[in-house]
PDB file of C-alpha atoms in Angstrom:
ATOM      1  CA  MET A   1      -0.285 -31.392  -8.544  1.00 68.00           C
ATOM      2  CA  ALA A   2       0.388 -30.985  -4.820  1.00 76.00           C
ATOM      3  CA  ASP A   3       3.900 -32.343  -5.366  1.00 79.00           C
ATOM      4  CA  LEU A   4       4.606 -29.688  -8.030  1.00 77.00           C
ATOM      5  CA  PHE A   5       3.299 -26.985  -5.724  1.00 79.00           C
ATOM      6  CA  ASN A   6       5.528 -28.209  -2.892  1.00 80.00           C
ATOM      7  CA  GLN A   7       8.523 -28.224  -5.239  1.00 74.00           C
ATOM      8  CA  TYR A   8       7.668 -24.681  -6.352  1.00 74.00           C
ATOM      9  CA  VAL A   9       7.450 -23.429  -2.788  1.00 76.00           C
ATOM     10  CA  ALA A  10      10.705 -25.182  -1.871  1.00 74.00           C
ATOM     11  CA  LEU A  11      12.482 -23.691  -4.892  1.00 68.00           C
ATOM     12  CA  LEU A  12      11.374 -20.120  -4.195  1.00 67.00           C
ATOM     13  CA  ASP A  13      11.041 -20.098  -0.425  1.00 69.00           C
ATOM     14  CA  GLY A  14      13.588 -18.917   2.051  1.00 74.00           C
ATOM     15  CA  VAL A  15      16.451 -16.483   1.824  1.00 81.00           C
ATOM     16  CA  LYS A  16      16.117 -15.799  -1.901  1.00 83.00           C
ATOM     17  CA  ILE A  17      12.551 -14.526  -1.796  1.00 83.00           C
ATOM     18  CA  SER A  18      13.128 -12.699   1.510  1.00 85.00           C
ATOM     19  CA  LEU A  19      16.136 -10.843   0.136  1.00 90.00           C
ATOM     20  CA  LEU A  20      14.322 -10.088  -3.098  1.00 89.00           C
ATOM     21  CA  MET A  21      11.359  -8.607  -1.221  1.00 88.00           C
ATOM     22  CA  ALA A  22      13.623  -6.598   1.090  1.00 93.00           C
ATOM     23  CA  LEU A  23      15.453  -5.072  -1.877  1.00 94.00           C
ATOM     24  CA  ILE A  24      12.182  -4.318  -3.664  1.00 91.00           C
ATOM     25  CA  VAL A  25      10.946  -2.459  -0.573  1.00 92.00           C
ATOM     26  CA  ALA A  26      14.281  -0.612  -0.269  1.00 95.00           C
ATOM     27  CA  ASN A  27      14.148   0.357  -3.954  1.00 92.00           C
ATOM     28  CA  PHE A  28      10.569   1.542  -3.559  1.00 90.00           C
ATOM     29  CA  LEU A  29      11.302   3.608  -0.450  1.00 93.00           C
ATOM     30  CA  THR A  30      14.481   5.180  -1.808  1.00 94.00           C
ATOM     31  CA  GLY A  31      12.637   5.961  -5.055  1.00 90.00           C
ATOM     32  CA  ILE A  32       9.928   7.754  -3.074  1.00 91.00           C
ATOM     33  CA  ALA A  33      12.588   9.647  -1.115  1.00 94.00           C
ATOM     34  CA  VAL A  34      14.234  10.809  -4.351  1.00 93.00           C
ATOM     35  CA  ALA A  35      10.883  11.878  -5.783  1.00 91.00           C
ATOM     36  CA  ILE A  36      10.097  13.863  -2.638  1.00 92.00           C
ATOM     37  CA  LYS A  37      13.536  15.477  -2.633  1.00 93.00           C
ATOM     38  CA  THR A  38      13.269  16.507  -6.283  1.00 92.00           C
ATOM     39  CA  ASN A  39       9.661  17.692  -5.844  1.00 91.00           C
ATOM     40  CA  SER A  40       8.474  15.222  -8.473  1.00 88.00           C
ATOM     41  CA  PHE A  41       6.467  12.991  -6.125  1.00 87.00           C
ATOM     42  CA  ARG A  42       2.953  12.369  -7.354  1.00 87.00           C
ATOM     43  CA  LEU A  43       0.802   9.957  -5.371  1.00 84.00           C
ATOM     44  CA  LYS A  44      -1.177   8.987  -8.455  1.00 83.00           C
ATOM     45  CA  GLU A  45       2.027   7.814 -10.180  1.00 83.00           C
ATOM     46  CA  MET A  46       2.909   5.277  -7.486  1.00 83.00           C
ATOM     47  CA  GLY A  47       0.745   2.653  -9.173  1.00 83.00           C
ATOM     48  CA  ASP A  48       2.626   3.139 -12.419  1.00 85.00           C
ATOM     49  CA  PHE A  49       5.936   2.888 -10.563  1.00 81.00           C
ATOM     50  CA  LEU A  50       4.870  -0.381  -8.964  1.00 83.00           C
ATOM     51  CA  ARG A  51       3.587  -1.770 -12.270  1.00 87.00           C
ATOM     52  CA  SER A  52       6.547  -0.742 -14.406  1.00 86.00           C
ATOM     53  CA  ARG A  53       9.501  -1.001 -12.015  1.00 81.00           C
ATOM     54  CA  ILE A  54       8.564  -3.552  -9.353  1.00 84.00           C
ATOM     55  CA  LEU A  55       6.087  -6.028 -10.826  1.00 88.00           C
ATOM     56  CA  PRO A  56       8.417  -7.190 -13.655  1.00 90.00           C
ATOM     57  CA  TYR A  57      10.972  -8.408 -11.092  1.00 88.00           C
ATOM     58  CA  VAL A  58       8.393 -10.400  -9.163  1.00 86.00           C
ATOM     59  CA  VAL A  59       6.782 -11.851 -12.298  1.00 89.00           C
ATOM     60  CA  ALA A  60      10.156 -12.815 -13.801  1.00 89.00           C
ATOM     61  CA  TYR A  61      11.308 -14.566 -10.639  1.00 87.00           C
ATOM     62  CA  LEU A  62       8.047 -16.389  -9.965  1.00 85.00           C
ATOM     63  CA  GLY A  63       7.654 -17.279 -13.650  1.00 88.00           C
ATOM     64  CA  MET A  64      11.147 -18.696 -13.811  1.00 87.00           C
ATOM     65  CA  GLY A  65      10.320 -20.682 -10.689  1.00 84.00           C
ATOM     66  CA  ILE A  66       7.393 -22.301 -12.505  1.00 84.00           C
ATOM     67  CA  ILE A  67       9.634 -23.226 -15.428  1.00 87.00           C
ATOM     68  CA  GLY A  68      12.271 -24.591 -13.017  1.00 82.00           C
ATOM     69  CA  VAL A  69       9.712 -26.850 -11.357  1.00 82.00           C
ATOM     70  CA  ILE A  70       8.155 -28.092 -14.581  1.00 84.00           C
ATOM     71  CA  ASP A  71      11.517 -28.874 -16.167  1.00 85.00           C
ATOM     72  CA  SER A  72      14.237 -29.516 -13.589  1.00 82.00           C
ATOM     73  CA  ALA A  73      16.906 -28.934 -16.240  1.00 89.00           C
ATOM     74  CA  TRP A  74      16.022 -25.225 -15.899  1.00 87.00           C
ATOM     75  CA  ALA A  75      16.258 -25.099 -12.091  1.00 81.00           C
ATOM     76  CA  TRP A  76      19.660 -23.375 -12.367  1.00 88.00           C
ATOM     77  CA  ALA A  77      17.978 -20.494 -14.220  1.00 90.00           C
ATOM     78  CA  VAL A  78      15.961 -19.601 -11.122  1.00 85.00           C
ATOM     79  CA  THR A  79      19.181 -18.680  -9.341  1.00 86.00           C
ATOM     80  CA  ALA A  80      20.502 -16.875 -12.416  1.00 93.00           C
ATOM     81  CA  VAL A  81      17.347 -14.767 -12.750  1.00 92.00           C
ATOM     82  CA  TRP A  82      17.420 -14.089  -9.014  1.00 89.00           C
ATOM     83  CA  ALA A  83      21.035 -12.890  -9.234  1.00 93.00           C
ATOM     84  CA  VAL A  84      20.311 -10.590 -12.185  1.00 94.00           C
ATOM     85  CA  ILE A  85      17.288  -9.114 -10.428  1.00 93.00           C
ATOM     86  CA  LEU A  86      19.311  -8.546  -7.249  1.00 94.00           C
ATOM     87  CA  ALA A  87      22.100  -6.835  -9.167  1.00 94.00           C
ATOM     88  CA  THR A  88      19.574  -4.597 -10.895  1.00 93.00           C
ATOM     89  CA  LEU A  89      17.823  -3.700  -7.651  1.00 94.00           C
ATOM     90  CA  ILE A  90      21.093  -2.988  -5.857  1.00 93.00           C
ATOM     91  CA  GLY A  91      22.154  -0.743  -8.735  1.00 91.00           C
ATOM     92  CA  ALA A  92      18.838   1.132  -8.581  1.00 92.00           C
ATOM     93  CA  ILE A  93      19.111   1.551  -4.815  1.00 94.00           C
ATOM     94  CA  LEU A  94      22.688   2.851  -5.096  1.00 93.00           C
ATOM     95  CA  GLN A  95      21.587   5.288  -7.800  1.00 92.00           C
ATOM     96  CA  ASN A  96      18.726   6.496  -5.596  1.00 92.00           C
ATOM     97  CA  LEU A  97      21.094   6.967  -2.656  1.00 93.00           C
ATOM     98  CA  LYS A  98      23.464   8.918  -4.889  1.00 91.00           C
ATOM     99  CA  GLU A  99      20.591  11.143  -6.033  1.00 92.00           C
ATOM    100  CA  LEU A 100      19.713  11.751  -2.391  1.00 92.00           C
ATOM    101  CA  GLY A 101      23.210  13.152  -1.918  1.00 90.00           C
ATOM    102  CA  ILE A 102      24.584  10.291   0.125  1.00 88.00           C
ATOM    103  CA  LYS A 103      28.290   9.875  -0.472  1.00 87.00           C
ATOM    104  CA  LEU A 104      29.065   6.305  -1.449  1.00 81.00           C
ATOM    105  CA  PRO A 105      32.470   4.685  -1.872  1.00 81.00           C
ATOM    106  CA  ASP A 106      33.812   4.860  -5.421  1.00 76.00           C
ATOM    107  CA  SER A 107      33.991   1.073  -5.522  1.00 73.00           C
ATOM    108  CA  LEU A 108      30.184   0.948  -5.242  1.00 70.00           C
ATOM    109  CA  THR A 109      29.382   3.648  -7.761  1.00 66.00           C
ATOM    110  CA  GLY A 110      31.964   2.772 -10.380  1.00 65.00           C
ATOM    111  CA  ASN A 111      33.525   6.259 -10.372  1.00 60.00           C
TER     112      ASN A 111
END
């Protein structure tokens, strides 16, 4: 059991989880900034935002990590899920920045 836990920590630890957490925080903060700018910020809705837009990323990544440890044939999927989550978070952050009125290069926004 301790060996599986050590494998799990080794699989998820390091740059991947740090970058994932940094992007989640950036998404959260830029989302709050957009809500404040558009006068739609409601403190009571932050819990729903965290549950519906942040928690699924964390659960998917950590859940895939468990599967990758239990069956090493699925270890590649941890990186794949991580990459998809990062792409999604980066897209959300770019959208939030665009809504804040920050001019972004066309190559980033797809325009």
